[in-house]
Amino acid sequence: MSEPAVATPAGLTAFDPLKVRADFPILSRQVHGRDLAYLDSAASAQKPKQVIDAITRAYGEEYANVHRGAYYLSELATTNYEAAREKVRAFINARELSEVVFTKGATEAINLVAATYGRATLKAGDEVVLTQLEHHSNIVPWQLLRDATGCVLKVVPVAEDGSVSVEAFAEVIGPKTKLVAVAHVSNVLGTVLPVYEIVQLAHEVGAKVLIDGCQGIVHQHVDVRALECDFYVFSGHKLYGPTGIGVLWARAELLSAMPPYQGGGDMIESVSFEKTTWAEAPAKFEAGTPPIVQAIGLGAAIDYLNGLDREAVEAHEAELLRYAMTHLAQVPGLKLIGTAPGKASVQSFVMEGAHPHDLATVLDRFGVAVRAGHHCAQPLMEALNVPATTRASFAIYNTTDDVDALIAALRRAQEMLL
Ligand code: 7TS
């Protein structure tokens, strides 16, 4: 007998958070005797079994060093490593495979750009524009560059709700601007920055734009050609992939003009004591044995995400955020930090009379994992006039049950701490 046809209700898609959740083995464990509510994916996301299996296979069955041996396993590992590069290229819609440089993370990618492009291009008095909400990874490399070149750092302010307006950028970007380095999405506030408009403003004065996409690429589809930016960086471990792998995407002509970052094997064309010549990008920027298995794991994470309906994922995360903001706002004495329109599913808050660290410690006893502190964004804390916040971040595998666990634990924490 055939099943009666069931119409899919409008708005419902193939995305099922419970099915996704089942792919992440760690989410079924308990912590302190409680079900785990993992709400710290902005720091690092958990890994689906598809990624864990790909890593196990890469080490257990297909492992050797890359770009070296003329033997089967080395060729296989090289093919798999380069296939991961192609997965990243397609994922961000880069024009050329050679524009995708593997690094150990976003931090290294930003340092690479500052140390190579920055030092080769910027002079004393040239301006680098940042915002108040940047992660330390997108501040300190530019301070090192300032110390080395005498360039000047200009900072675009953040409004009270956590938004950063195009107008605020227009006031700071000027004829001396050579580079604008901004987060796509704030790791503390969830603010989505108007990056396309920022790129247009910067290009009008001939400046280049680096987008720190650590949080951005996790929550939305990224097309580097549509964004028209010059550099885009992200880390694999926040995108459900392994640690130790990140990506620098840069326009081919920029990479080809940039000097190397580190010297060593793989990045050369020929070496003699008198003169060494460089390989073409991306090899020029990948000195030494690269993070082979980590890149393969990132490729598996991209395959996993490609297997989901990403529009439905975005809708799911937006709904979780709306649900969380509504319920958090009802907790007495709790203040939401970061309420910019259209923000991503990262929510900071402070609670009257309770230090964020104490709050996070109590939440942990109830199985709720959140981050507390300055979130590597001390200048933002100062701008917001708070010493620290507690932050819950929501990912593809979270459900309203996790939010309910957070709210219940917060109410218990209030009883205990206040
Ligand atoms: N930029 C942003 C916007 C980030 O959120 C982070 C990490 C980084 C850069 C650095 O990434 P890494 O992988 O090179 O370390 N953010 C966080 C966080 O919010 N909590 O822990 C790490």
Short mmCIF file of C-alpha atoms and ligand atoms in Angstrom, two decimals:
data_model
loop_
_atom_site.label_atom_id
_atom_site.label_comp_id
_atom_site.label_asym_id
_atom_site.label_seq_id
_atom_site.Cartn_x
_atom_site.Cartn_y
_atom_site.Cartn_z
CA MET A 1 0.00 0.00 0.00
CA SER A 2 1.42 3.37 -0.89
CA GLU A 3 1.83 6.05 1.75
CA PRO A 4 -0.62 8.95 1.52
CA ALA A 5 1.08 12.06 0.13
CA VAL A 6 1.98 14.52 2.86
CA ALA A 7 2.35 18.13 1.82
CA THR A 8 5.42 19.91 3.17
CA PRO A 9 4.14 22.85 5.21
CA ALA A 10 5.21 26.19 3.80
CA GLY A 11 8.52 27.38 5.27
CA LEU A 12 9.67 23.90 6.22
CA THR A 13 12.63 22.53 4.30
CA ALA A 14 14.82 19.48 4.24
CA PHE A 15 16.96 20.84 7.11
CA ASP A 16 16.42 18.93 10.32
CA PRO A 17 18.50 20.14 13.29
CA LEU A 18 17.94 16.86 15.17
CA LYS A 19 19.31 14.86 12.26
CA VAL A 20 22.29 17.23 12.08
CA ARG A 21 22.77 16.96 15.82
CA ALA A 22 22.99 13.18 15.56
CA ASP A 23 26.01 13.60 13.25
CA PHE A 24 28.04 15.21 16.09
CA PRO A 25 29.08 12.43 18.49
CA ILE A 26 30.19 14.76 21.29
CA LEU A 27 26.73 16.29 21.59
CA SER A 28 25.32 13.10 23.03
CA ARG A 29 27.73 13.05 25.96
CA GLN A 30 26.97 14.38 29.41
CA VAL A 31 28.86 17.00 31.40
CA HIS A 32 28.62 17.06 35.21
CA GLY A 33 25.83 14.49 34.86
CA ARG A 34 23.74 16.76 32.62
CA ASP A 35 22.96 16.75 28.92
CA LEU A 36 25.43 18.99 27.15
CA ALA A 37 24.13 22.31 25.79
CA TYR A 38 27.11 23.44 23.73
CA LEU A 39 26.75 27.17 23.15
CA ASP A 40 30.35 28.13 22.41
CA SER A 41 30.65 27.43 18.71
CA ALA A 42 31.93 30.96 18.05
CA ALA A 43 35.10 29.90 19.92
CA SER A 44 35.27 26.54 18.17
CA ALA A 45 32.58 24.39 16.60
CA GLN A 46 32.12 20.68 17.25
CA LYS A 47 32.90 18.19 14.48
CA PRO A 48 30.52 15.88 12.63
CA LYS A 49 31.47 12.21 12.32
CA GLN A 50 31.97 12.77 8.58
CA VAL A 51 34.92 15.07 9.41
CA ILE A 52 36.26 12.76 12.13
CA ASP A 53 36.02 9.79 9.72
CA ALA A 54 37.83 11.72 6.96
CA ILE A 55 40.67 12.50 9.39
CA THR A 56 40.85 8.87 10.54
CA ARG A 57 40.93 7.67 6.92
CA ALA A 58 43.58 10.24 5.94
CA TYR A 59 45.91 9.08 8.74
CA GLY A 60 44.91 5.41 8.77
CA GLU A 61 44.79 4.60 5.06
CA GLU A 62 45.98 7.43 2.84
CA TYR A 63 48.83 9.15 4.63
CA ALA A 64 52.23 10.32 3.36
CA ASN A 65 53.88 13.70 2.86
CA VAL A 66 52.64 15.75 -0.10
CA HIS A 67 54.32 17.19 -3.20
CA ARG A 68 57.29 14.86 -2.77
CA GLY A 69 57.23 11.17 -3.44
CA ALA A 70 56.68 9.54 -6.78
CA TYR A 71 55.00 6.69 -4.91
CA TYR A 72 51.34 5.83 -4.59
CA LEU A 73 50.59 7.10 -1.08
CA SER A 74 52.34 10.42 -1.56
CA GLU A 75 50.47 10.98 -4.80
CA LEU A 76 47.19 10.05 -3.10
CA ALA A 77 47.83 12.39 -0.16
CA THR A 78 48.77 15.18 -2.60
CA THR A 79 45.59 14.59 -4.61
CA ASN A 80 43.49 14.70 -1.43
CA TYR A 81 45.24 17.84 -0.14
CA GLU A 82 44.81 19.65 -3.44
CA ALA A 83 41.21 18.43 -3.70
CA ALA A 84 40.57 20.18 -0.37
CA ARG A 85 41.93 23.39 -1.90
CA GLU A 86 39.46 23.04 -4.77
CA LYS A 87 36.62 22.51 -2.28
CA VAL A 88 37.56 25.77 -0.56
CA ARG A 89 37.81 27.57 -3.92
CA ALA A 90 34.34 26.48 -4.93
CA PHE A 91 32.91 27.17 -1.45
CA ILE A 92 33.94 30.84 -1.57
CA ASN A 93 33.59 31.11 -5.37
CA ALA A 94 37.20 32.19 -5.90
CA ARG A 95 38.22 32.57 -9.53
CA GLU A 96 41.50 30.66 -9.31
CA LEU A 97 42.69 27.66 -7.33
CA SER A 98 46.03 29.43 -6.83
CA GLU A 99 44.23 32.16 -4.84
CA VAL A 100 43.59 29.74 -1.95
CA VAL A 101 46.49 29.62 0.52
CA PHE A 102 46.33 27.20 3.44
CA THR A 103 47.53 28.62 6.77
CA LYS A 104 47.24 27.31 10.31
CA GLY A 105 44.31 29.61 10.99
CA ALA A 106 42.83 33.05 10.47
CA THR A 107 45.36 34.55 12.86
CA GLU A 108 48.25 33.33 10.76
CA ALA A 109 46.51 34.47 7.57
CA ILE A 110 46.16 38.04 8.87
CA ASN A 111 49.77 38.06 10.11
CA LEU A 112 50.84 36.81 6.69
CA VAL A 113 49.11 39.70 4.92
CA ALA A 114 50.46 42.28 7.40
CA ALA A 115 54.00 40.93 7.21
CA THR A 116 54.17 40.55 3.42
CA TYR A 117 51.70 42.82 1.65
CA GLY A 118 51.77 45.33 4.51
CA ARG A 119 55.52 45.66 4.86
CA ALA A 120 56.09 45.72 1.11
CA THR A 121 53.40 48.32 0.42
CA LEU A 122 52.80 50.65 3.38
CA LYS A 123 54.91 53.68 4.25
CA ALA A 124 55.00 56.09 7.19
CA GLY A 125 51.79 58.11 7.32
CA ASP A 126 49.72 55.61 5.28
CA GLU A 127 46.51 54.66 7.06
CA VAL A 128 45.07 51.26 8.00
CA VAL A 129 41.39 51.40 8.96
CA LEU A 130 39.98 48.99 11.56
CA THR A 131 36.84 49.02 13.71
CA GLN A 132 36.35 49.03 17.45
CA LEU A 133 34.88 45.53 17.37
CA GLU A 134 37.84 43.66 15.91
CA HIS A 135 39.25 40.48 17.45
CA HIS A 136 42.83 40.94 18.70
CA SER A 137 43.92 38.86 15.68
CA ASN A 138 42.79 41.72 13.46
CA ILE A 139 44.40 44.43 15.61
CA VAL A 140 47.79 43.26 16.83
CA PRO A 141 49.27 42.29 13.41
CA TRP A 142 48.50 45.84 12.23
CA GLN A 143 50.17 47.28 15.35
CA LEU A 144 53.28 45.24 14.50
CA LEU A 145 53.05 46.68 11.00
CA ARG A 146 52.70 50.18 12.47
CA ASP A 147 55.86 49.64 14.51
CA ALA A 148 57.72 48.42 11.43
CA THR A 149 56.55 51.03 8.89
CA GLY A 150 55.21 54.07 10.75
CA CYS A 151 51.75 53.62 9.24
CA VAL A 152 48.80 54.96 11.24
CA LEU A 153 45.84 52.96 12.57
CA LYS A 154 42.41 54.59 12.31
CA VAL A 155 39.45 53.13 14.17
CA VAL A 156 35.80 53.25 13.12
CA PRO A 157 33.46 53.48 16.13
CA VAL A 158 30.69 51.03 16.98
CA ALA A 159 27.21 52.34 17.83
CA GLU A 160 25.50 51.47 21.11
CA ASP A 161 23.50 48.60 19.62
CA GLY A 162 26.70 47.12 18.18
CA SER A 163 26.19 48.22 14.60
CA VAL A 164 28.84 49.89 12.47
CA SER A 165 27.40 52.18 9.83
CA VAL A 166 28.66 52.83 6.32
CA GLU A 167 28.58 56.54 7.24
CA ALA A 168 31.01 55.91 10.10
CA PHE A 169 33.39 54.27 7.62
CA ALA A 170 32.93 57.14 5.15
CA GLU A 171 34.15 59.54 7.86
CA VAL A 172 37.35 57.60 8.49
CA ILE A 173 38.31 56.32 5.02
CA GLY A 174 40.22 59.02 3.16
CA PRO A 175 42.99 59.69 0.66
CA LYS A 176 45.66 58.29 3.01
CA THR A 177 43.82 54.99 3.53
CA LYS A 178 45.76 52.10 2.04
CA LEU A 179 44.08 49.17 3.72
CA VAL A 180 40.80 48.48 5.51
CA ALA A 181 40.74 45.37 7.72
CA VAL A 182 37.34 44.47 9.15
CA ALA A 183 35.45 41.57 10.63
CA HIS A 184 32.62 40.23 8.49
CA VAL A 185 30.70 39.32 11.65
CA SER A 186 31.62 40.33 15.22
CA ASN A 187 32.55 37.39 17.46
CA VAL A 188 31.18 39.25 20.50
CA LEU A 189 28.11 41.05 19.21
CA GLY A 190 27.07 39.07 16.15
CA THR A 191 26.92 42.31 14.15
CA VAL A 192 27.10 41.73 10.41
CA LEU A 193 29.21 44.49 8.92
CA PRO A 194 28.23 46.15 5.62
CA VAL A 195 31.31 44.70 3.96
CA TYR A 196 30.26 45.19 0.32
CA GLU A 197 29.66 48.91 0.90
CA ILE A 198 32.94 49.19 2.84
CA VAL A 199 34.78 47.63 -0.12
CA GLN A 200 33.25 50.21 -2.48
CA LEU A 201 34.29 53.11 -0.22
CA ALA A 202 37.82 51.75 0.12
CA HIS A 203 38.24 51.08 -3.59
CA GLU A 204 37.16 54.63 -4.40
CA VAL A 205 40.34 55.85 -2.68
CA GLY A 206 42.47 53.00 -4.04
CA ALA A 207 42.70 51.11 -0.71
CA LYS A 208 42.57 47.32 -0.39
CA VAL A 209 40.16 45.47 1.90
CA LEU A 210 40.83 42.45 4.11
CA ILE A 211 37.78 40.75 5.57
CA ASP A 212 38.20 38.65 8.70
CA GLY A 213 35.60 36.02 7.89
CA CYS A 214 36.10 33.79 10.96
CA GLN A 215 32.50 34.21 12.05
CA GLY A 216 31.06 35.44 8.75
CA ILE A 217 31.68 32.28 6.74
CA VAL A 218 30.03 30.18 9.43
CA HIS A 219 26.73 31.99 9.33
CA GLN A 220 26.33 33.00 5.71
CA HIS A 221 27.18 32.07 2.16
CA VAL A 222 30.38 33.84 1.14
CA ASP A 223 31.20 34.73 -2.45
CA VAL A 224 34.52 36.56 -2.56
CA ARG A 225 33.90 37.73 -6.12
CA ALA A 226 30.50 39.20 -5.26
CA LEU A 227 31.99 40.88 -2.16
CA GLU A 228 34.68 42.40 -4.41
CA CYS A 229 37.14 42.34 -1.48
CA ASP A 230 40.90 41.81 -1.86
CA PHE A 231 41.65 39.41 1.02
CA TYR A 232 39.30 37.07 2.89
CA VAL A 233 40.51 34.91 5.79
CA PHE A 234 38.93 32.27 8.02
CA SER A 235 39.72 29.35 10.33
CA GLY A 236 38.65 25.77 9.71
CA HIS A 237 37.82 24.92 13.31
CA LYS A 238 34.87 27.33 13.54
CA LEU A 239 33.46 25.88 10.30
CA TYR A 240 33.06 22.36 11.77
CA GLY A 241 36.54 21.41 10.52
CA PRO A 242 39.76 20.62 12.42
CA THR A 243 42.07 22.99 14.26
CA GLY A 244 45.40 23.88 12.69
CA ILE A 245 43.98 24.87 9.31
CA GLY A 246 42.86 28.22 7.95
CA VAL A 247 42.52 29.95 4.65
CA LEU A 248 43.88 33.10 3.12
CA TRP A 249 42.11 33.97 -0.08
CA ALA A 250 43.63 36.87 -2.03
CA ARG A 251 43.35 38.12 -5.59
CA ALA A 252 45.89 36.36 -7.82
CA GLU A 253 47.66 39.59 -8.77
CA LEU A 254 48.16 40.52 -5.10
CA LEU A 255 49.58 37.11 -4.18
CA SER A 256 51.90 37.18 -7.13
CA ALA A 257 53.29 40.61 -6.13
CA MET A 258 53.61 39.75 -2.42
CA PRO A 259 56.98 38.58 -1.05
CA PRO A 260 57.04 35.21 0.76
CA TYR A 261 56.08 34.96 4.43
CA GLN A 262 58.31 32.13 5.62
CA GLY A 263 61.21 30.41 3.91
CA GLY A 264 61.63 26.66 3.66
CA GLY A 265 60.78 23.62 1.62
CA ASP A 266 57.98 23.69 -0.94
CA MET A 267 57.95 27.49 -1.38
CA ILE A 268 60.93 27.70 -3.72
CA GLU A 269 61.58 27.22 -7.38
CA SER A 270 65.35 26.79 -6.98
CA VAL A 271 67.83 27.32 -4.16
CA SER A 272 71.52 28.11 -4.20
CA PHE A 273 73.61 29.93 -1.63
CA GLU A 274 73.83 32.86 -4.04
CA LYS A 275 70.22 33.14 -5.12
CA THR A 276 66.89 31.53 -4.37
CA THR A 277 63.77 31.97 -6.48
CA TRP A 278 60.21 31.50 -5.28
CA ALA A 279 57.52 29.14 -6.40
CA GLU A 280 54.24 30.62 -7.63
CA ALA A 281 51.32 31.09 -5.21
CA PRO A 282 49.95 29.29 -3.32
CA ALA A 283 53.15 27.25 -2.78
CA LYS A 284 55.12 30.49 -2.22
CA PHE A 285 53.15 30.97 1.01
CA GLU A 286 53.11 27.35 2.19
CA ALA A 287 56.67 26.77 3.41
CA GLY A 288 57.35 23.40 5.00
CA THR A 289 55.15 20.34 5.33
CA PRO A 290 51.64 21.79 5.30
CA PRO A 291 48.72 20.80 7.56
CA ILE A 292 47.81 17.96 5.19
CA VAL A 293 45.21 16.08 7.16
CA GLN A 294 43.76 19.27 8.60
CA ALA A 295 43.14 20.56 5.06
CA ILE A 296 41.49 17.25 4.14
CA GLY A 297 39.33 17.54 7.27
CA LEU A 298 38.32 21.06 6.27
CA GLY A 299 37.38 19.72 2.84
CA ALA A 300 35.16 17.13 4.55
CA ALA A 301 33.53 19.90 6.63
CA ILE A 302 32.78 21.81 3.43
CA ASP A 303 31.29 18.66 1.85
CA TYR A 304 29.16 18.29 4.98
CA LEU A 305 27.88 21.87 4.80
CA ASN A 306 27.26 21.56 1.07
CA GLY A 307 25.04 18.59 1.86
CA LEU A 308 22.76 20.84 3.92
CA ASP A 309 20.28 23.41 2.67
CA ARG A 310 22.28 26.46 3.72
CA GLU A 311 19.37 28.85 3.37
CA ALA A 312 17.43 26.66 5.75
CA VAL A 313 20.44 26.58 8.08
CA GLU A 314 20.52 30.38 8.12
CA ALA A 315 16.78 30.49 8.82
CA HIS A 316 17.23 27.97 11.65
CA GLU A 317 20.03 30.01 13.26
CA ALA A 318 18.03 33.23 12.88
CA GLU A 319 15.04 31.60 14.57
CA LEU A 320 17.22 30.29 17.42
CA LEU A 321 18.67 33.76 17.93
CA ARG A 322 15.21 35.35 17.96
CA TYR A 323 14.03 32.76 20.49
CA ALA A 324 17.13 33.25 22.65
CA MET A 325 16.97 37.06 22.58
CA THR A 326 13.27 37.01 23.54
CA HIS A 327 13.81 34.67 26.49
CA LEU A 328 17.10 36.18 27.67
CA ALA A 329 15.49 39.63 27.76
CA GLN A 330 12.90 38.25 30.18
CA VAL A 331 15.51 37.20 32.75
CA PRO A 332 15.47 39.89 35.47
CA GLY A 333 18.64 42.03 35.60
CA LEU A 334 19.97 40.63 32.32
CA LYS A 335 21.08 43.06 29.62
CA LEU A 336 21.70 42.00 26.03
CA ILE A 337 24.92 43.32 24.54
CA GLY A 338 24.69 43.55 20.77
CA THR A 339 21.29 44.05 19.21
CA ALA A 340 22.15 45.33 15.73
CA PRO A 341 19.50 44.60 13.11
CA GLY A 342 20.18 41.53 10.96
CA LYS A 343 22.84 40.20 13.35
CA ALA A 344 24.18 36.64 13.37
CA SER A 345 23.46 34.03 16.06
CA VAL A 346 26.00 35.17 18.66
CA GLN A 347 24.61 36.79 21.82
CA SER A 348 26.54 38.48 24.59
CA PHE A 349 24.92 39.59 27.82
CA VAL A 350 25.70 40.85 31.29
CA MET A 351 23.76 40.16 34.48
CA GLU A 352 23.50 42.69 37.26
CA GLY A 353 25.49 41.63 40.31
CA ALA A 354 27.08 38.55 38.71
CA HIS A 355 30.53 38.48 37.15
CA PRO A 356 30.48 36.85 33.69
CA HIS A 357 33.10 34.28 34.77
CA ASP A 358 31.08 33.24 37.85
CA LEU A 359 27.99 33.01 35.70
CA ALA A 360 29.74 30.79 33.13
CA THR A 361 31.10 28.56 35.91
CA VAL A 362 27.63 28.03 37.37
CA LEU A 363 26.14 27.44 33.91
CA ASP A 364 28.79 24.77 33.33
CA ARG A 365 27.55 22.87 36.39
CA PHE A 366 24.22 22.61 34.56
CA GLY A 367 25.88 21.30 31.40
CA VAL A 368 25.67 24.64 29.59
CA ALA A 369 28.94 25.60 27.86
CA VAL A 370 29.27 29.35 27.19
CA ARG A 371 32.27 31.64 27.02
CA ALA A 372 32.90 34.49 29.43
CA GLY A 373 35.53 37.20 29.31
CA HIS A 374 36.67 39.84 26.86
CA HIS A 375 36.53 37.42 23.91
CA CYS A 376 39.88 38.70 22.60
CA ALA A 377 38.22 42.05 21.96
CA GLN A 378 39.45 44.27 24.81
CA PRO A 379 39.06 47.55 22.86
CA LEU A 380 35.40 46.64 22.23
CA MET A 381 34.84 45.95 25.95
CA GLU A 382 36.25 49.40 26.66
CA ALA A 383 34.03 51.02 24.03
CA LEU A 384 30.98 49.27 25.48
CA ASN A 385 32.11 50.15 29.00
CA VAL A 386 31.89 46.58 30.30
CA PRO A 387 34.81 44.57 31.72
CA ALA A 388 33.58 41.34 30.17
CA THR A 389 30.44 39.59 28.90
CA THR A 390 28.98 36.12 28.90
CA ARG A 391 28.40 34.89 25.36
CA ALA A 392 26.16 32.19 23.93
CA SER A 393 26.68 31.31 20.28
CA PHE A 394 24.31 29.14 18.26
CA ALA A 395 25.28 26.73 15.50
CA ILE A 396 23.63 24.33 13.06
CA TYR A 397 23.24 21.63 15.73
CA ASN A 398 21.64 23.76 18.45
CA THR A 399 17.93 23.62 19.18
CA THR A 400 15.49 25.55 21.34
CA ASP A 401 16.14 22.86 24.00
CA ASP A 402 19.69 24.26 24.33
CA VAL A 403 18.27 27.76 24.75
CA ASP A 404 15.79 26.50 27.33
CA ALA A 405 18.68 24.85 29.22
CA LEU A 406 20.57 28.16 29.14
CA ILE A 407 17.61 30.14 30.46
CA ALA A 408 16.84 27.61 33.21
CA ALA A 409 20.51 27.56 34.27
CA LEU A 410 20.66 31.36 34.29
CA ARG A 411 17.66 31.52 36.63
CA ARG A 412 19.30 28.96 38.92
CA ALA A 413 22.57 30.90 38.77
CA GLN A 414 20.73 34.02 39.85
CA GLU A 415 19.39 32.21 42.91
CA MET A 416 22.90 31.02 43.75
CA LEU A 417 24.91 34.17 43.02
CA LEU A 418 22.61 37.04 43.98
N1 7TS B 1 38.70 36.81 14.08
C1 7TS B 1 37.50 36.57 14.62
C2 7TS B 1 36.33 37.41 14.24
C3 7TS B 1 37.37 35.53 15.54
O1 7TS B 1 36.17 35.28 16.07
C4 7TS B 1 38.51 34.76 15.90
C5 7TS B 1 38.44 33.69 16.96
C6 7TS B 1 39.73 35.03 15.26
C7 7TS B 1 39.79 36.08 14.37
C8 7TS B 1 40.95 34.20 15.50
O2 7TS B 1 40.77 32.92 15.00
P1 7TS B 1 41.88 31.78 15.22
O3 7TS B 1 41.20 30.53 14.76
O4 7TS B 1 43.05 32.14 14.36
O5 7TS B 1 42.19 31.77 16.67
N2 7TS B 1 37.43 33.91 17.92
C9 7TS B 1 37.31 33.29 19.10
C10 7TS B 1 36.27 33.54 19.98
O6 7TS B 1 35.35 34.33 19.78
N3 7TS B 1 36.42 32.79 21.07
O7 7TS B 1 37.54 32.07 20.94
C11 7TS B 1 38.09 32.37 19.70
#
